PDB file of C-alpha atoms in Angstrom:
ATOM      1  CA  MET T1066       0.000   0.000   0.000  1.00 59.00           C
ATOM      2  CA  ARG T1067       1.189   3.473  -0.783  1.00 77.00           C
ATOM      3  CA  TRP T1068       1.427   5.573   2.305  1.00 87.00           C
ATOM      4  CA  THR T1069       2.452   8.964   1.044  1.00 91.00           C
ATOM      5  CA  TRP T1070       0.012  11.595   2.197  1.00 95.00           C
ATOM      6  CA  ILE T1071       1.569  14.681   0.687  1.00 95.00           C
ATOM      7  CA  ASP T1072       1.888  15.427  -3.028  1.00 94.00           C
ATOM      8  CA  ARG T1073       4.581  18.041  -3.243  1.00 93.00           C
ATOM      9  CA  PHE T1074       6.732  20.341  -1.173  1.00 95.00           C
ATOM     10  CA  THR T1075       6.235  24.011  -1.991  1.00 95.00           C
ATOM     11  CA  ALA T1076       8.709  25.530   0.452  1.00 96.00           C
ATOM     12  CA  PHE T1077      11.510  24.173   2.556  1.00 95.00           C
ATOM     13  CA  GLU T1078      13.855  26.019   4.852  1.00 95.00           C
ATOM     14  CA  SER T1079      16.337  23.721   6.535  1.00 95.00           C
ATOM     15  CA  GLY T1080      15.904  23.512  10.318  1.00 96.00           C
ATOM     16  CA  LYS T1081      13.055  26.029  10.269  1.00 98.00           C
ATOM     17  CA  SER T1082       9.947  25.226   8.277  1.00 98.00           C
ATOM     18  CA  ALA T1083       8.489  23.067   5.529  1.00 97.00           C
ATOM     19  CA  THR T1084       5.327  23.478   3.504  1.00 97.00           C
ATOM     20  CA  ALA T1085       3.682  20.780   1.413  1.00 97.00           C
ATOM     21  CA  VAL T1086       0.419  20.448  -0.479  1.00 97.00           C
ATOM     22  CA  LYS T1087      -2.049  17.591  -0.676  1.00 98.00           C
ATOM     23  CA  ASN T1088      -4.642  17.513  -3.447  1.00 98.00           C
ATOM     24  CA  LEU T1089      -7.838  15.690  -2.614  1.00 98.00           C
ATOM     25  CA  SER T1090      -9.317  13.709  -5.488  1.00 97.00           C
ATOM     26  CA  LEU T1091     -12.652  11.937  -5.353  1.00 97.00           C
ATOM     27  CA  ALA T1092     -10.827   9.018  -7.010  1.00 96.00           C
ATOM     28  CA  GLU T1093      -8.974   8.317  -3.751  1.00 95.00           C
ATOM     29  CA  ASP T1094     -10.245   5.079  -2.256  1.00 94.00           C
ATOM     30  CA  TYR T1095     -11.070   6.274   1.209  1.00 95.00           C
ATOM     31  CA  PHE T1096     -13.703   8.729  -0.020  1.00 97.00           C
ATOM     32  CA  ALA T1097     -15.906   5.783  -1.055  1.00 96.00           C
ATOM     33  CA  ASP T1098     -16.215   4.590   2.527  1.00 96.00           C
ATOM     34  CA  HIS T1099     -15.730   7.820   4.453  1.00 96.00           C
ATOM     35  CA  PHE T1100     -18.615   8.331   4.028  1.00 96.00           C
ATOM     36  CA  PRO T1101     -20.940   6.892   1.344  1.00 95.00           C
ATOM     37  CA  GLY T1102     -22.728   9.916  -0.101  1.00 95.00           C
ATOM     38  CA  PHE T1103     -20.741  12.318   2.074  1.00 97.00           C
ATOM     39  CA  PRO T1104     -17.066  12.152   1.150  1.00 98.00           C
ATOM     40  CA  VAL T1105     -14.763  13.871   3.652  1.00 98.00           C
ATOM     41  CA  MET T1106     -11.083  13.246   4.287  1.00 98.00           C
ATOM     42  CA  PRO T1107     -10.537  11.279   7.510  1.00 97.00           C
ATOM     43  CA  GLY T1108      -8.918  13.546  10.098  1.00 97.00           C
ATOM     44  CA  PRO T1109      -6.119  11.080  10.918  1.00 97.00           C
ATOM     45  CA  LEU T1110      -4.969  11.178   7.286  1.00 97.00           C
ATOM     46  CA  ILE T1111      -4.630  14.958   7.540  1.00 98.00           C
ATOM     47  CA  LEU T1112      -2.552  14.384  10.678  1.00 98.00           C
ATOM     48  CA  GLU T1113      -0.458  11.801   8.828  1.00 97.00           C
ATOM     49  CA  GLY T1114       0.232  14.365   6.089  1.00 97.00           C
ATOM     50  CA  LEU T1115       1.235  16.934   8.696  1.00 98.00           C
ATOM     51  CA  ALA T1116       3.474  14.351  10.362  1.00 97.00           C
ATOM     52  CA  GLN T1117       5.128  13.449   7.049  1.00 96.00           C
ATOM     53  CA  THR T1118       5.761  17.115   6.263  1.00 97.00           C
ATOM     54  CA  GLY T1119       7.097  17.791   9.766  1.00 97.00           C
ATOM     55  CA  GLY T1120       8.965  14.492   9.968  1.00 96.00           C
ATOM     56  CA  ILE T1121      10.947  15.292   6.839  1.00 95.00           C
ATOM     57  CA  LEU T1122      11.670  18.770   8.222  1.00 96.00           C
ATOM     58  CA  VAL T1123      13.068  17.131  11.374  1.00 96.00           C
ATOM     59  CA  GLY T1124      14.937  14.431   9.434  1.00 94.00           C
ATOM     60  CA  GLU T1125      16.572  16.890   7.070  1.00 93.00           C
ATOM     61  CA  ALA T1126      17.871  18.926  10.014  1.00 94.00           C
ATOM     62  CA  ASN T1127      20.180  15.970  10.729  1.00 93.00           C
ATOM     63  CA  ASN T1128      20.793  15.043   7.092  1.00 91.00           C
ATOM     64  CA  TYR T1129      18.460  12.047   7.471  1.00 90.00           C
ATOM     65  CA  GLN T1130      21.013  10.302   9.690  1.00 89.00           C
ATOM     66  CA  LYS T1131      18.505   9.653  12.486  1.00 91.00           C
ATOM     67  CA  ASN T1132      15.285   7.675  12.496  1.00 92.00           C
ATOM     68  CA  VAL T1133      12.504  10.159  13.136  1.00 93.00           C
ATOM     69  CA  VAL T1134       9.413   8.540  14.587  1.00 93.00           C
ATOM     70  CA  LEU T1135       6.055  10.141  15.288  1.00 95.00           C
ATOM     71  CA  ALA T1136       5.649   9.968  19.061  1.00 94.00           C
ATOM     72  CA  LYS T1137       2.778  12.123  20.215  1.00 95.00           C
ATOM     73  CA  MET T1138       0.380  14.837  19.134  1.00 96.00           C
ATOM     74  CA  ASN T1139      -0.834  17.565  21.476  1.00 92.00           C
ATOM     75  CA  ASN T1140      -3.652  20.066  21.120  1.00 93.00           C
ATOM     76  CA  VAL T1141      -5.074  18.613  17.929  1.00 97.00           C
ATOM     77  CA  LYS T1142      -7.982  20.670  16.633  1.00 98.00           C
ATOM     78  CA  PHE T1143     -10.174  20.131  13.590  1.00 98.00           C
ATOM     79  CA  HIS T1144     -12.017  23.238  12.475  1.00 98.00           C
ATOM     80  CA  ARG T1145     -13.906  21.847   9.509  1.00 97.00           C
ATOM     81  CA  GLU T1146     -13.967  18.873   7.122  1.00 97.00           C
ATOM     82  CA  ALA T1147     -11.806  18.626   4.015  1.00 98.00           C
ATOM     83  CA  MET T1148     -13.688  17.822   0.796  1.00 98.00           C
ATOM     84  CA  PRO T1149     -12.725  16.264  -2.557  1.00 98.00           C
ATOM     85  CA  GLY T1150     -11.375  18.898  -4.957  1.00 98.00           C
ATOM     86  CA  GLU T1151      -9.663  20.914  -2.256  1.00 98.00           C
ATOM     87  CA  GLN T1152      -5.957  21.525  -2.017  1.00 98.00           C
ATOM     88  CA  LEU T1153      -4.640  21.375   1.519  1.00 98.00           C
ATOM     89  CA  THR T1154      -1.514  23.264   2.495  1.00 98.00           C
ATOM     90  CA  TYR T1155       0.444  21.696   5.330  1.00 98.00           C
ATOM     91  CA  THR T1156       2.723  24.156   7.095  1.00 98.00           C
ATOM     92  CA  THR T1157       5.139  22.892   9.728  1.00 98.00           C
ATOM     93  CA  THR T1158       7.516  24.903  11.891  1.00 98.00           C
ATOM     94  CA  LEU T1159      10.325  23.464  13.973  1.00 98.00           C
ATOM     95  CA  VAL T1160       9.885  24.550  17.593  1.00 96.00           C
ATOM     96  CA  ASP T1161      12.438  22.369  19.380  1.00 94.00           C
ATOM     97  CA  LEU T1162      15.157  20.018  18.219  1.00 95.00           C
ATOM     98  CA  ASN T1163      17.644  18.063  20.288  1.00 91.00           C
ATOM     99  CA  GLU T1164      19.378  14.719  20.401  1.00 88.00           C
ATOM    100  CA  THR T1165      16.305  12.967  21.806  1.00 88.00           C
ATOM    101  CA  GLY T1166      13.699  14.324  19.453  1.00 93.00           C
ATOM    102  CA  ALA T1167      11.848  17.332  18.133  1.00 96.00           C
ATOM    103  CA  ARG T1168       8.679  19.335  18.441  1.00 96.00           C
ATOM    104  CA  VAL T1169       6.853  20.814  15.464  1.00 98.00           C
ATOM    105  CA  GLN T1170       3.888  23.169  15.167  1.00 98.00           C
ATOM    106  CA  ALA T1171       1.656  22.204  12.258  1.00 98.00           C
ATOM    107  CA  THR T1172      -1.369  23.629  10.449  1.00 98.00           C
ATOM    108  CA  ALA T1173      -3.551  22.494   7.541  1.00 98.00           C
ATOM    109  CA  HIS T1174      -5.182  25.215   5.446  1.00 98.00           C
ATOM    110  CA  SER T1175      -7.473  25.226   2.432  1.00 98.00           C
ATOM    111  CA  GLY T1176      -6.790  28.584   0.829  1.00 97.00           C
ATOM    112  CA  THR T1177      -6.671  30.928   3.777  1.00 97.00           C
ATOM    113  CA  GLU T1178      -9.038  28.853   5.874  1.00 98.00           C
ATOM    114  CA  LEU T1179      -7.606  26.919   8.816  1.00 98.00           C
ATOM    115  CA  LEU T1180      -8.835  23.297   8.762  1.00 98.00           C
ATOM    116  CA  ALA T1181      -6.711  21.608  11.385  1.00 98.00           C
ATOM    117  CA  GLU T1182      -3.790  22.247  13.699  1.00 98.00           C
ATOM    118  CA  ALA T1183      -1.570  20.178  15.963  1.00 98.00           C
ATOM    119  CA  GLU T1184       1.633  20.155  17.919  1.00 97.00           C
ATOM    120  CA  ILE T1185       3.662  17.102  16.932  1.00 98.00           C
ATOM    121  CA  LEU T1186       6.344  15.405  18.956  1.00 97.00           C
ATOM    122  CA  PHE T1187       8.930  13.247  17.181  1.00 96.00           C
ATOM    123  CA  ALA T1188      11.438  10.919  18.806  1.00 94.00           C
ATOM    124  CA  HIS T1189      14.855  10.013  17.447  1.00 92.00           C
ATOM    125  CA  VAL T1190      15.139   6.251  17.574  1.00 87.00           C
ATOM    126  CA  SER T1191      18.695   4.948  17.685  1.00 78.00           C
ATOM    127  CA  ALA T1192      19.796   1.607  16.299  1.00 75.00           C
ATOM    128  CA  ALA T1193      20.126   0.304  19.879  1.00 73.00           C
ATOM    129  CA  GLN T1194      16.442   0.954  20.540  1.00 75.00           C
ATOM    130  CA  LEU T1195      15.260  -1.082  17.553  1.00 75.00           C
ATOM    131  CA  PRO T1196      14.169  -4.718  17.758  1.00 74.00           C
ATOM    132  CA  PRO T1197      17.084  -7.070  17.105  1.00 75.00           C
ATOM    133  CA  GLY T1198      17.532  -8.471  13.614  1.00 75.00           C
ATOM    134  CA  LEU T1199      16.054  -5.552  11.710  1.00 73.00           C
ATOM    135  CA  ALA T1200      17.537  -5.530   8.223  1.00 68.00           C
ATOM    136  CA  ASP T1201      17.440  -1.776   7.705  1.00 70.00           C
ATOM    137  CA  THR T1202      18.458   0.224  10.757  1.00 71.00           C
ATOM    138  CA  LYS T1203      17.629   3.432   8.893  1.00 75.00           C
ATOM    139  CA  PHE T1204      14.120   2.410   8.062  1.00 73.00           C
ATOM    140  CA  VAL T1205      12.391   5.784   8.078  1.00 78.00           C
ATOM    141  CA  PHE T1206      13.902   7.772   5.247  1.00 81.00           C
ATOM    142  CA  SER T1207      13.955   5.050   2.643  1.00 79.00           C
ATOM    143  CA  GLY T1208      11.631   3.583   0.015  1.00 77.00           C
ATOM    144  CA  GLU T1209       8.664   5.769  -0.847  1.00 75.00           C
ATOM    145  CA  LEU T1210       9.819   8.599   1.348  1.00 77.00           C
ATOM    146  CA  ALA T1211      13.110   8.897  -0.538  1.00 78.00           C
ATOM    147  CA  HIS T1212      11.140  10.300  -3.466  1.00 78.00           C
ATOM    148  CA  LEU T1213       9.608  12.946  -1.213  1.00 78.00           C
ATOM    149  CA  LEU T1214      13.023  13.859   0.122  1.00 79.00           C
ATOM    150  CA  ARG T1215      14.273  14.624  -3.363  1.00 82.00           C
ATOM    151  CA  MET T1216      11.243  16.856  -3.876  1.00 79.00           C
ATOM    152  CA  ALA T1217      11.947  18.590  -0.605  1.00 79.00           C
ATOM    153  CA  GLU T1218      15.511  19.268  -1.676  1.00 80.00           C
ATOM    154  CA  ALA T1219      14.336  20.836  -4.924  1.00 80.00           C
ATOM    155  CA  VAL T1220      12.330  23.634  -3.337  1.00 82.00           C
ATOM    156  CA  GLN T1221      13.360  26.921  -1.796  1.00 72.00           C
ATOM    157  CA  PRO T1222      12.417  28.780   1.385  1.00 74.00           C
ATOM    158  CA  ALA T1223       9.030  30.478   1.349  1.00 70.00           C
ATOM    159  CA  PRO T1224       9.164  34.123   0.250  1.00 69.00           C
ATOM    160  CA  LYS T1225       9.233  36.524   3.181  1.00 65.00           C
ATOM    161  CA  GLY T1226       6.223  38.576   4.162  1.00 56.00           C
TER     162      GLY T1226
ATOM    163  CA  MET C 526      12.683  31.503  42.260  1.00 89.00           C
ATOM    164  CA  THR C 527      11.302  29.880  45.425  1.00 93.00           C
ATOM    165  CA  ARG C 528      10.503  26.225  45.685  1.00 93.00           C
ATOM    166  CA  ASP C 529       6.767  26.978  45.629  1.00 95.00           C
ATOM    167  CA  GLU C 530       7.130  28.999  42.461  1.00 96.00           C
ATOM    168  CA  ILE C 531       9.090  26.197  40.829  1.00 97.00           C
ATOM    169  CA  PHE C 532       6.456  23.678  41.892  1.00 97.00           C
ATOM    170  CA  ALA C 533       3.650  25.842  40.473  1.00 97.00           C
ATOM    171  CA  LYS C 534       5.382  26.006  37.086  1.00 97.00           C
ATOM    172  CA  VAL C 535       6.164  22.294  37.137  1.00 97.00           C
ATOM    173  CA  ARG C 536       2.522  21.626  37.907  1.00 97.00           C
ATOM    174  CA  SER C 537       1.227  23.681  34.986  1.00 96.00           C
ATOM    175  CA  THR C 538       3.790  22.016  32.708  1.00 96.00           C
ATOM    176  CA  LEU C 539       2.573  18.554  33.724  1.00 97.00           C
ATOM    177  CA  VAL C 540      -1.077  19.550  33.403  1.00 96.00           C
ATOM    178  CA  ASP C 541      -0.375  20.548  29.783  1.00 94.00           C
ATOM    179  CA  ALA C 542       1.875  17.627  28.887  1.00 95.00           C
ATOM    180  CA  LEU C 543      -0.156  14.833  30.460  1.00 95.00           C
ATOM    181  CA  SER C 544      -3.695  16.259  30.277  1.00 93.00           C
ATOM    182  CA  VAL C 545      -4.222  15.773  34.012  1.00 96.00           C
ATOM    183  CA  ASP C 546      -6.034  18.004  36.503  1.00 96.00           C
ATOM    184  CA  ASP C 547      -4.291  20.516  38.738  1.00 95.00           C
ATOM    185  CA  ASP C 548      -5.170  18.681  41.920  1.00 96.00           C
ATOM    186  CA  GLN C 549      -3.715  15.389  40.652  1.00 97.00           C
ATOM    187  CA  VAL C 550      -0.272  16.968  40.461  1.00 97.00           C
ATOM    188  CA  THR C 551       0.799  16.718  44.085  1.00 97.00           C
ATOM    189  CA  PRO C 552       4.470  16.655  45.149  1.00 96.00           C
ATOM    190  CA  ASN C 553       4.317  12.928  45.833  1.00 95.00           C
ATOM    191  CA  ALA C 554       2.520  11.975  42.624  1.00 97.00           C
ATOM    192  CA  ARG C 555       4.496   9.474  40.560  1.00 96.00           C
ATOM    193  CA  LEU C 556       4.665  10.364  36.875  1.00 96.00           C
ATOM    194  CA  LYS C 557       3.938   6.881  35.583  1.00 94.00           C
ATOM    195  CA  ALA C 558       1.829   5.204  38.250  1.00 95.00           C
ATOM    196  CA  ASP C 559      -0.251   8.223  39.327  1.00 97.00           C
ATOM    197  CA  LEU C 560      -0.247  10.591  36.368  1.00 97.00           C
ATOM    198  CA  GLY C 561      -0.259   7.991  33.579  1.00 96.00           C
ATOM    199  CA  ALA C 562       2.903   9.194  31.854  1.00 96.00           C
ATOM    200  CA  GLU C 563       4.370   6.960  29.160  1.00 91.00           C
ATOM    201  CA  SER C 564       8.007   6.936  28.168  1.00 85.00           C
ATOM    202  CA  ILE C 565       7.433   9.334  25.280  1.00 88.00           C
ATOM    203  CA  ASP C 566       5.827  11.833  27.651  1.00 93.00           C
ATOM    204  CA  PHE C 567       9.175  12.253  29.353  1.00 92.00           C
ATOM    205  CA  LEU C 568      10.555  13.750  26.148  1.00 91.00           C
ATOM    206  CA  ASP C 569       7.572  16.100  25.975  1.00 94.00           C
ATOM    207  CA  ILE C 570       8.019  17.106  29.615  1.00 96.00           C
ATOM    208  CA  VAL C 571      11.725  17.856  29.120  1.00 94.00           C
ATOM    209  CA  PHE C 572      11.022  20.112  26.113  1.00 94.00           C
ATOM    210  CA  ARG C 573       8.373  22.007  28.048  1.00 95.00           C
ATOM    211  CA  LEU C 574      10.520  22.411  31.167  1.00 96.00           C
ATOM    212  CA  GLU C 575      13.378  23.771  29.068  1.00 94.00           C
ATOM    213  CA  LYS C 576      11.054  26.447  27.670  1.00 93.00           C
ATOM    214  CA  GLN C 577       9.368  27.212  30.985  1.00 94.00           C
ATOM    215  CA  PHE C 578      12.574  27.593  32.959  1.00 96.00           C
ATOM    216  CA  GLY C 579      14.999  28.693  30.249  1.00 94.00           C
ATOM    217  CA  VAL C 580      17.441  25.863  30.984  1.00 94.00           C
ATOM    218  CA  GLN C 581      19.085  23.127  28.957  1.00 93.00           C
ATOM    219  CA  ILE C 582      18.311  19.626  30.171  1.00 92.00           C
ATOM    220  CA  PRO C 583      20.771  17.180  28.594  1.00 88.00           C
ATOM    221  CA  ARG C 584      19.562  13.717  27.669  1.00 80.00           C
ATOM    222  CA  GLU C 585      19.487  11.325  30.646  1.00 81.00           C
ATOM    223  CA  GLU C 586      20.120  14.081  33.190  1.00 86.00           C
ATOM    224  CA  LEU C 587      16.614  14.397  34.611  1.00 88.00           C
ATOM    225  CA  PHE C 588      15.331  10.941  33.684  1.00 84.00           C
ATOM    226  CA  PRO C 589      18.331   8.589  33.516  1.00 79.00           C
ATOM    227  CA  GLU C 590      16.366   5.670  32.166  1.00 71.00           C
ATOM    228  CA  SER C 591      19.355   3.821  30.885  1.00 67.00           C
ATOM    229  CA  ILE C 592      21.301   3.773  34.121  1.00 67.00           C
ATOM    230  CA  PHE C 593      20.890   0.047  34.561  1.00 66.00           C
ATOM    231  CA  GLN C 594      21.053  -1.008  30.966  1.00 68.00           C
ATOM    232  CA  GLY C 595      23.941  -3.219  30.099  1.00 59.00           C
ATOM    233  CA  ASP C 596      25.667  -3.415  33.468  1.00 74.00           C
ATOM    234  CA  ALA C 597      25.057  -6.594  35.451  1.00 80.00           C
ATOM    235  CA  THR C 598      26.904  -5.256  38.491  1.00 84.00           C
ATOM    236  CA  TYR C 599      24.066  -2.795  39.107  1.00 87.00           C
ATOM    237  CA  VAL C 600      21.251  -5.311  39.064  1.00 87.00           C
ATOM    238  CA  SER C 601      21.008  -8.836  40.374  1.00 86.00           C
ATOM    239  CA  ASN C 602      17.852 -10.980  40.439  1.00 86.00           C
ATOM    240  CA  GLY C 603      15.652  -7.989  39.785  1.00 87.00           C
ATOM    241  CA  MET C 604      17.141  -6.104  42.730  1.00 89.00           C
ATOM    242  CA  VAL C 605      19.377  -3.071  42.540  1.00 90.00           C
ATOM    243  CA  THR C 606      22.753  -3.922  44.078  1.00 90.00           C
ATOM    244  CA  PRO C 607      24.613  -1.645  46.538  1.00 90.00           C
ATOM    245  CA  ALA C 608      26.837  -0.582  43.633  1.00 89.00           C
ATOM    246  CA  GLY C 609      23.704   0.217  41.642  1.00 88.00           C
ATOM    247  CA  LEU C 610      22.323   2.298  44.481  1.00 90.00           C
ATOM    248  CA  GLN C 611      25.555   4.226  44.622  1.00 89.00           C
ATOM    249  CA  ALA C 612      25.391   4.914  40.906  1.00 86.00           C
ATOM    250  CA  LEU C 613      21.775   6.002  41.261  1.00 87.00           C
ATOM    251  CA  GLU C 614      22.666   8.370  44.077  1.00 89.00           C
ATOM    252  CA  LYS C 615      25.453   9.850  42.018  1.00 88.00           C
ATOM    253  CA  GLN C 616      23.355  10.332  38.916  1.00 86.00           C
ATOM    254  CA  MET C 617      20.240  11.561  40.743  1.00 87.00           C
ATOM    255  CA  PRO C 618      21.499  13.524  43.767  1.00 88.00           C
ATOM    256  CA  TYR C 619      18.130  15.307  43.905  1.00 88.00           C
ATOM    257  CA  ALA C 620      16.174  12.058  44.320  1.00 86.00           C
ATOM    258  CA  ASP C 621      14.926  10.833  47.674  1.00 84.00           C
ATOM    259  CA  LEU C 622      16.150   7.248  47.783  1.00 90.00           C
ATOM    260  CA  SER C 623      15.423   6.513  51.458  1.00 89.00           C
ATOM    261  CA  GLU C 624      12.216   4.531  50.810  1.00 88.00           C
ATOM    262  CA  PHE C 625      13.570   2.849  47.722  1.00 91.00           C
ATOM    263  CA  LYS C 626      16.637   1.554  49.573  1.00 92.00           C
ATOM    264  CA  LYS C 627      14.438  -0.522  51.869  1.00 92.00           C
ATOM    265  CA  ASP C 628      13.181  -2.578  48.931  1.00 92.00           C
ATOM    266  CA  PRO C 629      15.342  -1.760  45.909  1.00 91.00           C
ATOM    267  CA  ARG C 630      13.418  -3.692  43.256  1.00 91.00           C
ATOM    268  CA  LEU C 631      14.338  -2.712  39.724  1.00 87.00           C
ATOM    269  CA  ASP C 632      10.699  -2.402  38.695  1.00 86.00           C
ATOM    270  CA  LYS C 633      10.240   0.205  41.432  1.00 88.00           C
ATOM    271  CA  VAL C 634      12.850   2.555  39.999  1.00 88.00           C
ATOM    272  CA  GLU C 635      10.218   4.356  37.960  1.00 87.00           C
ATOM    273  CA  ASP C 636       8.368   5.268  41.166  1.00 90.00           C
ATOM    274  CA  LEU C 637      11.310   7.550  41.971  1.00 91.00           C
ATOM    275  CA  PHE C 638      10.161   9.825  39.182  1.00 93.00           C
ATOM    276  CA  THR C 639       7.782  12.043  41.137  1.00 94.00           C
ATOM    277  CA  VAL C 640       6.648  15.633  40.796  1.00 96.00           C
ATOM    278  CA  ASP C 641       8.841  16.487  43.758  1.00 95.00           C
ATOM    279  CA  LEU C 642      11.864  14.975  41.985  1.00 94.00           C
ATOM    280  CA  ILE C 643      11.389  17.371  39.068  1.00 96.00           C
ATOM    281  CA  THR C 644      10.984  20.310  41.461  1.00 96.00           C
ATOM    282  CA  ARG C 645      14.170  19.420  43.335  1.00 94.00           C
ATOM    283  CA  TYR C 646      16.074  18.844  40.132  1.00 95.00           C
ATOM    284  CA  LEU C 647      15.110  22.293  38.844  1.00 96.00           C
ATOM    285  CA  GLU C 648      15.903  23.864  42.194  1.00 94.00           C
ATOM    286  CA  THR C 649      19.446  22.462  41.951  1.00 91.00           C
ATOM    287  CA  LYS C 650      19.717  23.384  38.299  1.00 91.00           C
ATOM    288  CA  LEU C 651      18.528  26.972  38.724  1.00 93.00           C
ATOM    289  CA  ALA C 652      20.811  27.498  41.724  1.00 90.00           C
ATOM    290  CA  LYS C 653      23.801  26.676  39.503  1.00 82.00           C
ATOM    291  CA  ASN C 654      22.808  29.163  36.807  1.00 73.00           C
TER     292      ASN C 654
END
């Protein structure tokens, strides 16, 4: 299963902020079941998109040398539903970063309208903390996500103002 | 900053981080057993304390979880050895180990992490600054 919940980075400033967009198409599978006759994007998938945007921001700050794992979300608020045809903008700002982990402030907008917000806590997981026998000790920034990382590298900081 | 002021800030930090009520956060409350903290909450708490108090809290300094990992001389048959107790005292000089020493079971180490422990730690830390 594909588990990439952002389409493109639109701005990236190393160690500071990252912005990505997610286009919602009625062709996406989940709309059929969530809900029949009333398609809205499940809130947790918005949070996953925010976590992927913020997680790459955190990972890049250490050149993707550490495993960045979503640990906790605080103060999650949903202001309204997201509908097919909308483009969501996920904006994440690095609040704290240290050896143990990181904290990111995240918002989801449609146009200028705030749809959701959260404070996301990430933990750095060292090789010693992983279950024994794992083939890939850098399991986070590989596979599908590697493609996103290249996109992140290709974009510039957001214009000021 | 007085001890009461430190405690008040620690309390509001824990209320935010753990979604608990004010009156649950008593000095003797244990973070895990009484306030429901999980290991990841400790990271959250450290970030918040750093902001609240304007201090740097290096990894393992406030919550030295790994103190007994990988050293058999510190733990024997699920009990912390005298050498282990010494190491604990050295690493956590702000902890009150008097009760723990009577029955030093390894699985009781986490009960040392109380609200009062955080307050004392910050008291020591702020006095140095």
